[in-house]
Coordinates of C-alpha atoms and ligand atoms in Angstrom, one line a residue:
M279 CA -110.5 -96.3 73.6
E280 CA -107.8 -97.5 71.3
S281 CA -104.1 -96.7 71.7
K282 CA -101.8 -96.6 68.7
R283 CA -98.8 -95.1 70.5
K284 CA -97.1 -95.7 73.9
A285 CA -95.4 -93.3 76.2
T286 CA -92.5 -94.6 78.3
V287 CA -91.9 -93.2 81.8
S288 CA -88.6 -94.0 83.3
V289 CA -87.7 -93.1 86.8
E290 CA -84.2 -92.5 87.9
G291 CA -83.3 -95.6 90.0
G292 CA -87.0 -96.7 89.9
G293 CA -87.6 -98.7 86.7
S294 CA -89.5 -97.8 83.6
S295 CA -92.9 -98.6 82.1
E296 CA -95.0 -98.1 79.1
F297 CA -98.4 -96.4 79.1
P298 CA -101.1 -96.1 76.3
V299 CA -101.5 -92.8 74.5
Y300 CA -105.0 -91.9 73.3
S301 CA -106.1 -89.3 70.7
G302 CA -109.3 -87.3 70.9
S303 CA -111.1 -85.9 67.8
V304 CA -109.1 -82.7 68.2
G305 CA -106.8 -81.4 70.9
P306 CA -103.7 -82.7 72.7
D307 CA -103.3 -86.5 73.1
V308 CA -103.4 -87.9 76.6
I309 CA -101.2 -90.5 78.4
D310 CA -103.3 -93.1 80.3
I311 CA -101.6 -93.3 83.7
R312 CA -104.2 -95.4 85.4
S313 CA -101.8 -98.3 85.8
M314 CA -99.0 -96.1 87.1
L315 CA -99.4 -97.1 90.7
S316 CA -99.3 -100.8 90.0
K317 CA -96.5 -100.5 87.5
L318 CA -94.2 -98.0 89.1
G319 CA -95.5 -97.6 92.7
M320 CA -95.9 -93.9 92.1
F321 CA -98.7 -91.3 91.7
T322 CA -98.6 -88.3 89.5
Y323 CA -98.7 -84.8 91.1
D324 CA -100.8 -82.1 89.4
P325 CA -102.4 -79.6 91.8
G326 CA -105.0 -77.6 89.9
F327 CA -105.2 -80.2 87.1
M328 CA -102.7 -78.2 85.0
S329 CA -102.0 -81.3 82.8
T330 CA -104.6 -83.8 83.8
A331 CA -107.7 -84.9 81.8
S332 CA -110.1 -86.0 84.5
C333 CA -112.6 -87.6 82.0
N334 CA -113.4 -88.0 78.3
S335 CA -116.2 -85.8 77.0
A336 CA -117.9 -85.1 73.7
I337 CA -119.7 -81.9 74.8
T338 CA -117.4 -78.8 74.7
Y339 CA -114.0 -78.2 73.1
I340 CA -111.7 -75.3 73.9
D341 CA -108.4 -74.4 72.2
G342 CA -107.2 -71.7 74.6
D343 CA -104.3 -70.6 72.4
A344 CA -106.4 -70.2 69.3
G345 CA -109.4 -68.7 71.2
V346 CA -111.7 -71.5 70.0
L347 CA -114.8 -72.6 71.9
L348 CA -117.1 -75.3 70.3
Y349 CA -120.3 -76.8 71.8
R350 CA -120.8 -80.2 70.2
G351 CA -118.5 -79.1 67.4
Y352 CA -120.3 -75.8 66.6
P353 CA -118.3 -72.5 67.0
I354 CA -119.6 -70.2 69.7
E355 CA -119.6 -67.3 67.2
Q356 CA -122.2 -69.1 65.1
L357 CA -124.3 -70.3 68.0
A358 CA -124.4 -66.9 69.6
V359 CA -125.7 -65.3 66.4
Q360 CA -127.9 -68.0 64.8
C361 CA -129.5 -69.8 67.8
D362 CA -131.4 -68.9 71.0
F363 CA -130.5 -70.3 74.4
L364 CA -133.0 -73.2 74.4
E365 CA -131.7 -74.3 71.0
V366 CA -128.2 -74.4 72.6
C367 CA -129.6 -76.3 75.6
Y368 CA -131.1 -78.9 73.3
L369 CA -127.7 -79.2 71.5
L370 CA -125.7 -79.6 74.8
L371 CA -128.1 -82.1 76.2
K372 CA -128.9 -84.2 73.1
G373 CA -125.8 -83.7 71.0
E374 CA -127.5 -82.3 67.9
L375 CA -129.3 -79.0 67.0
P376 CA -133.0 -79.4 67.0
T377 CA -135.2 -79.3 63.9
A378 CA -138.0 -76.7 64.0
A379 CA -140.5 -79.3 65.2
Q380 CA -138.1 -80.6 67.9
K381 CA -137.4 -77.1 69.0
Q382 CA -141.1 -76.3 69.4
E383 CA -141.7 -79.4 71.4
F384 CA -138.7 -78.7 73.6
D385 CA -139.6 -75.1 74.3
S386 CA -143.1 -76.1 75.2
M387 CA -142.0 -78.9 77.5
I388 CA -139.5 -76.7 79.3
G389 CA -142.2 -74.0 79.5
H390 CA -144.5 -76.4 81.3
H391 CA -142.0 -77.3 84.0
T392 CA -141.4 -73.7 85.2
M393 CA -143.5 -73.7 88.4
V394 CA -142.0 -74.8 91.7
H395 CA -143.9 -76.6 94.4
E396 CA -145.6 -74.0 96.7
Q397 CA -143.9 -75.6 99.7
L398 CA -140.5 -74.6 98.2
A399 CA -141.4 -70.9 98.6
R400 CA -141.4 -71.4 102.3
F401 CA -137.6 -72.1 102.2
Y402 CA -137.0 -68.5 101.3
T403 CA -138.5 -67.1 104.5
G404 CA -135.8 -69.0 106.4
F405 CA -133.2 -66.8 104.9
R406 CA -132.3 -63.3 106.1
R407 CA -133.5 -60.6 103.6
D408 CA -129.9 -59.5 103.0
A409 CA -128.8 -63.1 102.2
H410 CA -126.6 -63.3 99.1
P411 CA -128.7 -64.7 96.2
M412 CA -126.1 -67.4 95.6
A413 CA -126.4 -68.6 99.3
V414 CA -130.2 -68.9 98.7
M415 CA -129.6 -70.7 95.4
V416 CA -127.2 -73.3 96.9
G417 CA -129.9 -74.1 99.5
V418 CA -133.1 -74.0 97.4
V419 CA -131.7 -75.9 94.4
G420 CA -130.3 -78.5 96.8
A421 CA -133.8 -78.7 98.4
L422 CA -135.3 -79.7 95.1
S423 CA -134.0 -83.2 95.9
A424 CA -136.6 -83.4 98.6
F425 CA -139.5 -82.7 96.2
Y426 CA -138.9 -84.9 93.2
H427 CA -138.6 -88.4 94.6
D428 CA -140.2 -89.8 91.4
S429 CA -137.1 -89.0 89.3
L430 CA -134.1 -89.7 91.5
D431 CA -133.0 -93.1 90.1
I432 CA -129.8 -91.9 88.4
N433 CA -129.4 -95.2 86.6
D434 CA -132.7 -94.7 84.7
P435 CA -132.1 -92.5 81.6
H436 CA -135.7 -91.4 81.7
H437 CA -135.4 -90.2 85.3
R438 CA -132.2 -88.4 84.4
E439 CA -134.0 -86.7 81.5
I440 CA -136.9 -85.5 83.6
S441 CA -134.5 -84.1 86.2
A442 CA -132.6 -82.3 83.5
F443 CA -135.8 -80.7 82.2
R444 CA -137.0 -79.8 85.7
L445 CA -133.7 -78.1 86.5
L446 CA -133.5 -76.2 83.3
A447 CA -137.1 -75.0 83.7
K448 CA -137.1 -74.3 87.4
V449 CA -133.7 -72.7 88.0
P450 CA -134.9 -69.4 86.4
T451 CA -137.9 -69.4 88.7
I452 CA -135.7 -70.0 91.7
T453 CA -133.2 -67.4 90.6
A454 CA -135.9 -64.7 90.2
M455 CA -137.5 -65.7 93.5
S456 CA -134.2 -65.2 95.3
Y457 CA -134.1 -61.7 93.9
K458 CA -137.7 -60.9 94.8
Y459 CA -137.1 -62.1 98.3
T460 CA -134.1 -59.8 98.9
V461 CA -136.1 -56.7 97.6
G462 CA -139.2 -57.7 99.6
E463 CA -141.5 -58.0 96.6
P464 CA -144.0 -60.9 96.0
F465 CA -142.8 -63.8 94.0
M466 CA -144.1 -63.7 90.4
Y467 CA -145.4 -66.9 88.9
P468 CA -144.0 -67.8 85.5
R469 CA -146.1 -67.1 82.5
N470 CA -145.7 -69.9 80.1
E471 CA -146.7 -68.1 77.0
L472 CA -143.5 -66.1 77.3
K473 CA -140.2 -67.3 75.9
Y474 CA -137.5 -68.5 78.3
V475 CA -135.6 -65.2 78.7
E476 CA -138.7 -63.0 78.6
N477 CA -140.3 -65.2 81.3
F478 CA -137.3 -64.8 83.5
L479 CA -137.3 -61.0 83.1
H480 CA -141.0 -61.1 83.8
M481 CA -140.4 -63.0 87.1
M482 CA -137.6 -60.6 88.0
F483 CA -139.1 -57.3 87.2
A484 CA -142.9 -57.5 86.9
T485 CA -145.0 -57.0 90.1
P486 CA -148.7 -57.8 90.7
A487 CA -149.3 -54.1 90.2
E488 CA -147.4 -53.7 87.0
T489 CA -146.5 -55.8 84.0
Y490 CA -143.0 -55.7 82.5
K491 CA -142.5 -55.1 78.8
P492 CA -139.1 -56.5 77.8
N493 CA -137.0 -54.5 75.4
P494 CA -136.1 -57.0 72.6
V495 CA -132.5 -55.8 72.5
L496 CA -132.2 -56.6 76.2
V497 CA -133.8 -60.0 75.8
R498 CA -131.4 -60.8 73.1
A499 CA -128.5 -59.6 75.2
L500 CA -129.4 -61.8 78.2
D501 CA -130.1 -64.7 75.8
R502 CA -126.5 -64.2 74.5
I503 CA -125.1 -64.1 78.1
L504 CA -126.8 -67.4 78.7
I505 CA -125.5 -69.0 75.5
L506 CA -121.9 -67.8 76.2
H507 CA -122.0 -69.2 79.7
A508 CA -123.8 -72.4 79.0
D509 CA -120.8 -74.7 79.2
H510 CA -117.1 -74.5 79.4
E511 CA -115.8 -78.1 79.6
Q512 CA -114.0 -79.3 82.8
N513 CA -113.9 -76.0 84.8
A514 CA -114.0 -75.9 88.6
S515 CA -117.8 -76.0 89.0
T516 CA -118.3 -78.6 86.3
S517 CA -115.6 -80.8 87.8
T518 CA -117.3 -80.2 91.2
V519 CA -120.6 -81.4 89.7
R520 CA -118.9 -84.5 88.2
L521 CA -117.1 -85.3 91.4
A522 CA -120.2 -84.9 93.6
G523 CA -122.1 -87.0 91.0
S524 CA -119.5 -89.7 90.9
S525 CA -120.6 -90.9 94.3
G526 CA -124.1 -91.5 93.0
A527 CA -125.5 -88.3 94.6
N528 CA -128.8 -87.0 93.0
P529 CA -128.7 -84.3 90.2
F530 CA -130.2 -81.6 92.4
A531 CA -127.6 -82.1 95.1
C532 CA -124.8 -82.1 92.4
I533 CA -126.0 -78.9 90.8
S534 CA -126.2 -77.3 94.2
A535 CA -122.5 -78.3 94.7
G536 CA -121.7 -76.7 91.3
I537 CA -123.5 -73.5 92.3
A538 CA -121.4 -73.4 95.6
C539 CA -118.2 -73.7 93.6
L540 CA -119.2 -71.2 91.0
W541 CA -119.7 -68.6 93.7
G542 CA -116.0 -68.0 94.2
P543 CA -114.5 -64.8 92.8
A544 CA -111.9 -66.6 90.7
H545 CA -114.7 -68.4 88.9
G546 CA -118.3 -67.2 88.5
G547 CA -118.0 -64.4 91.1
A548 CA -115.7 -62.5 88.7
N549 CA -118.5 -60.5 87.0
E550 CA -119.7 -59.2 90.3
A551 CA -116.1 -58.5 91.3
V552 CA -115.6 -56.5 88.1
L553 CA -118.4 -54.1 89.0
D554 CA -117.2 -53.8 92.6
M555 CA -113.7 -53.0 91.2
L556 CA -115.0 -50.4 88.9
L557 CA -116.9 -48.8 91.7
E558 CA -113.8 -48.9 93.9
I559 CA -111.7 -47.2 91.2
G560 CA -114.5 -44.7 90.8
D561 CA -112.9 -42.4 88.3
V562 CA -110.7 -42.6 85.2
S563 CA -108.1 -40.5 87.0
R564 CA -107.5 -43.3 89.5
I565 CA -106.8 -46.1 87.0
G566 CA -103.0 -45.7 87.2
Q567 CA -103.1 -45.9 91.0
F568 CA -105.2 -49.0 90.9
L569 CA -103.1 -50.7 88.3
A570 CA -100.0 -50.0 90.4
K571 CA -101.7 -51.9 93.2
V572 CA -102.5 -54.8 90.8
K573 CA -98.8 -55.1 89.8
D574 CA -97.6 -55.0 93.4
K575 CA -96.9 -58.6 94.3
N576 CA -97.6 -57.9 98.0
S577 CA -101.1 -56.4 97.4
N578 CA -103.0 -59.6 96.4
V579 CA -105.2 -57.3 94.2
R580 CA -106.0 -58.6 90.7
L581 CA -107.5 -56.9 87.7
M582 CA -110.9 -58.6 87.8
G583 CA -112.3 -59.7 84.4
F584 CA -108.8 -60.2 83.1
G585 CA -106.9 -63.4 82.5
H586 CA -108.1 -67.0 82.1
R587 CA -106.6 -70.4 83.0
V588 CA -107.2 -71.7 79.5
Y589 CA -107.6 -68.7 77.1
K590 CA -104.1 -67.2 76.7
N591 CA -104.6 -65.0 73.6
F592 CA -108.2 -64.0 73.7
D593 CA -111.5 -65.2 75.1
P594 CA -113.9 -65.7 72.1
R595 CA -116.8 -65.1 74.5
A596 CA -115.4 -61.8 75.5
K597 CA -115.4 -60.6 71.8
L598 CA -119.1 -61.5 71.5
M599 CA -120.0 -59.9 74.9
R600 CA -118.1 -56.8 74.0
E601 CA -120.2 -56.4 70.9
T602 CA -123.4 -56.9 73.0
C603 CA -122.2 -54.5 75.6
H604 CA -121.9 -51.7 73.0
E605 CA -125.3 -52.6 71.5
V606 CA -127.1 -52.5 74.8
L607 CA -125.5 -49.3 76.0
G608 CA -126.2 -47.7 72.6
E609 CA -129.9 -48.9 72.8
L610 CA -130.2 -47.4 76.3
G611 CA -128.3 -44.2 75.5
L612 CA -125.7 -45.1 78.1
E613 CA -122.5 -44.7 76.1
N614 CA -121.5 -41.7 78.2
D615 CA -122.3 -43.5 81.5
K616 CA -119.4 -42.9 83.9
L617 CA -118.9 -46.5 84.8
F618 CA -118.9 -47.7 81.2
K619 CA -116.4 -45.0 80.2
L620 CA -114.2 -46.1 83.1
A621 CA -114.4 -49.7 82.0
M622 CA -113.5 -48.9 78.4
E623 CA -110.5 -46.7 79.5
L624 CA -109.3 -49.5 81.9
E625 CA -109.6 -52.0 79.0
R626 CA -107.6 -49.7 76.7
I627 CA -104.8 -49.0 79.2
A628 CA -104.5 -52.7 80.4
L629 CA -104.3 -54.0 76.8
E630 CA -101.3 -51.8 76.2
D631 CA -99.6 -52.3 79.5
E632 CA -96.4 -54.5 79.5
Y633 CA -97.4 -56.3 82.8
F634 CA -100.7 -57.7 81.2
V635 CA -99.3 -58.1 77.7
S636 CA -96.3 -60.2 78.8
R637 CA -98.5 -62.4 81.0
K638 CA -101.1 -62.8 78.2
L639 CA -103.8 -61.3 80.3
Y640 CA -106.8 -60.3 78.2
P641 CA -110.4 -59.3 79.1
N642 CA -112.5 -62.4 79.7
V643 CA -116.3 -62.6 79.2
D644 CA -117.0 -61.4 82.7
F645 CA -115.3 -58.1 82.1
Y646 CA -118.2 -57.2 79.8
S647 CA -121.1 -59.3 81.1
G648 CA -121.4 -57.4 84.4
I649 CA -121.7 -54.1 82.5
V650 CA -124.4 -55.6 80.3
Q651 CA -126.3 -57.0 83.2
K652 CA -126.1 -53.7 85.1
A653 CA -127.6 -51.9 82.1
I654 CA -130.4 -54.5 81.9
G655 CA -131.3 -53.6 85.5
I656 CA -130.0 -56.7 87.2
P657 CA -128.4 -55.8 90.5
T658 CA -124.7 -56.7 91.0
S659 CA -125.4 -59.2 93.7
M660 CA -127.4 -61.3 91.1
F661 CA -124.7 -61.5 88.5
T662 CA -123.3 -64.9 89.7
S663 CA -126.8 -66.3 90.0
I664 CA -127.4 -65.5 86.3
F665 CA -124.1 -67.3 85.5
A666 CA -125.4 -70.3 87.5
L667 CA -128.7 -70.2 85.6
A668 CA -126.8 -70.3 82.3
R669 CA -124.4 -73.0 83.4
T670 CA -127.1 -75.3 84.8
V671 CA -127.5 -76.9 81.3
G672 CA -123.8 -77.5 81.0
W673 CA -123.6 -79.1 84.4
I674 CA -126.5 -81.4 83.6
A675 CA -125.1 -82.4 80.3
Q676 CA -121.8 -83.2 81.8
W677 CA -123.3 -85.0 84.8
N678 CA -125.5 -87.1 82.4
E679 CA -122.5 -87.9 80.2
M680 CA -120.5 -89.0 83.3
I681 CA -123.3 -91.3 84.5
S682 CA -123.7 -92.9 81.1
D683 CA -119.9 -93.5 80.7
P684 CA -119.0 -97.1 81.4
E685 CA -115.6 -96.0 82.6
Q686 CA -117.1 -93.8 85.3
K687 CA -115.7 -94.4 88.8
I688 CA -116.0 -92.5 92.0
G689 CA -113.6 -89.6 91.9
R690 CA -110.8 -90.1 94.4
P691 CA -107.7 -88.0 93.8
R692 CA -104.5 -89.1 95.6
Q693 CA -102.0 -86.9 97.4
L694 CA -98.4 -86.3 98.2
Y695 CA -98.4 -86.6 102.0
I696 CA -96.0 -84.1 103.7
G697 CA -97.4 -84.3 107.3
P698 CA -95.7 -86.0 110.3
K699 CA -94.7 -89.7 110.0
R700 CA -96.4 -92.2 112.4
R701 CA -96.0 -91.1 116.1
D702 CA -97.5 -92.2 119.4
V703 CA -100.0 -90.1 121.4
V704 CA -98.4 -88.8 124.6
P705 CA -100.9 -88.7 127.6
I706 CA -102.1 -85.1 128.1
T707 CA -100.5 -84.7 131.5
Q708 CA -97.1 -85.5 130.0
R709 CA -97.3 -83.2 127.0
K710 CA -95.1 -80.1 126.9
Ligands
CMC1350 N1 -104.6 -59.4 87.4 C1 -103.3 -59.3 87.7 N2 -102.4 -60.3 87.5 C2 -102.9 -61.5 87.1 C3 -104.3 -61.7 86.8 C4 -105.2 -60.6 87.0 N3 -106.5 -60.7 86.8 N4 -104.5 -62.9 86.4 C5 -103.2 -63.5 86.4 N5 -102.3 -62.6 86.8 C6 -100.9 -62.8 86.9 C7 -100.4 -63.6 88.1 O1 -100.2 -62.8 89.2 C8 -99.2 -64.3 87.6 O2 -98.2 -63.4 87.6 P1 -96.6 -63.9 88.0 O3 -96.3 -64.9 86.9 O4 -95.9 -62.7 87.9 O5 -96.7 -64.5 89.3 C9 -99.6 -64.6 86.2 O6 -100.5 -63.6 85.8 C10 -100.2 -66.0 86.0 O7 -101.3 -66.1 86.9 P2 -101.9 -67.5 87.4 O8 -102.6 -67.2 88.7 O9 -100.9 -68.6 87.3 O10 -103.0 -67.7 86.3 P3 -104.2 -68.8 86.4 O11 -104.3 -69.4 85.0 O12 -104.0 -69.7 87.5 O13 -105.4 -67.8 86.7 C11 -107.5 -66.7 86.8 C12 -106.5 -67.7 86.0 C13 -108.8 -66.6 85.9 C14 -107.8 -67.3 88.1 C15 -106.8 -65.4 86.9 O14 -106.4 -64.8 85.7 C16 -107.6 -64.4 87.7 O15 -107.6 -64.4 89.0 N6 -108.4 -63.5 87.0 C17 -109.2 -62.5 87.7 C18 -110.5 -63.2 88.0 C19 -111.4 -63.4 86.8 O16 -111.6 -62.5 86.0 N7 -112.0 -64.7 86.7 C20 -112.9 -65.0 85.6 C21 -112.4 -66.1 84.7 S1 -113.5 -66.2 83.3 C22 -114.9 -66.9 83.9 C23 -114.8 -68.4 84.0 O17 -114.6 -69.0 82.9 O18 -115.0 -68.9 85.1

């Protein structure tokens, strides 16, 4: 990277030094502080990475103030309307949208990797039937490392590509199996003549006794959920994948680490938490009471599905998901559904409430995606797994980019130590 400008850091009573400033293609410039320790004998302090770029990346760009989300330069609004999920996967992995021939080849290749090793099915029986699907996914996706020894050389681009295709193709199968296991139904093998989303819905909802005929509106809605969640630059789970991968860990182990991070309610668990919250509120008449709890600093209750670390004016994904939400509920005749009406009233009240307006808290994508998934028939406990399914492609693209980056180093943050200074161990008999 070339630096045309310098930033000077001067420390009161501690000298001063210059650091290079780099510009990306869009977005804020960055100050390269890698030499700060050697030049000034200091670290920077930035818990939560509020002002720290942990890497350079050419995959996804977000402008949180303007509500912009670009995958490889393409606005999410265009991708969500003009492309299907596998087209977006191709774009994220390879950097360009596919031609019709490339798309056909890619679809067919992913379609032919959908089955998992029979032995992998045995892992499921080790879990309790009431295990959370994300707990199962963390385990089973990690276990893929034990099955594909032929593609674990992370320095071989061909190995990395095969692992990427396997993950993309097999995660829907593993996700559907984790659902079938919890409801006590037999696993359904993939049917490769079906498209990616149809195949997933078939593995989720068909049984050996009955086929599943997917409604095209619901297929399109789930496809859109996958597109909107496919990547989101250096969020917590993606950073987890990169950090795990920086040690040279294999891709299956890294994606499993990403799934574990995504599970948290402040990240991917939010759509499940939205539904739980709506059920807890229960009735439009109790919205005021619930919002009073949210505003009470001692309550620790948050309005789930509202607010975002990066989007401070609106979440462009939320706009698209809101549209899909209305479409799906219209198609299924659920506009008067109690939960949906409650969600719409909550949205209306919160958007006018001074507490949320002054803090720039707007509905995020998860406020609506849970409602859509519920309407499709996906149980609440599966919502975060669907997010993991969608995000797998983003994680792989980011992991692959990191491994290919000549500047890549093992991730090793520093700290501001505030514990005891050196002291001697007192023999146990003399301790008070
Ligand atoms: N409900 C009530 N108050 C909130 C909320 C909320 N959902 N989010 C933030 N605040 C308040 C917070 O209490 C603080 O108020 P004050 O300044 O008076 O102390 C102020 O807004 C700033 O909050 P913050 O915690 O500094 O904001 P953050 O950027 O660190 O948090 C967030 C972002 C997403 C963790 C948070 O907004 C949140 O917990 N939202 C609910 C969970 C959720 O919906 N998460 C899904 C995010 S979208 C999916 C994804 O991309 O992963």
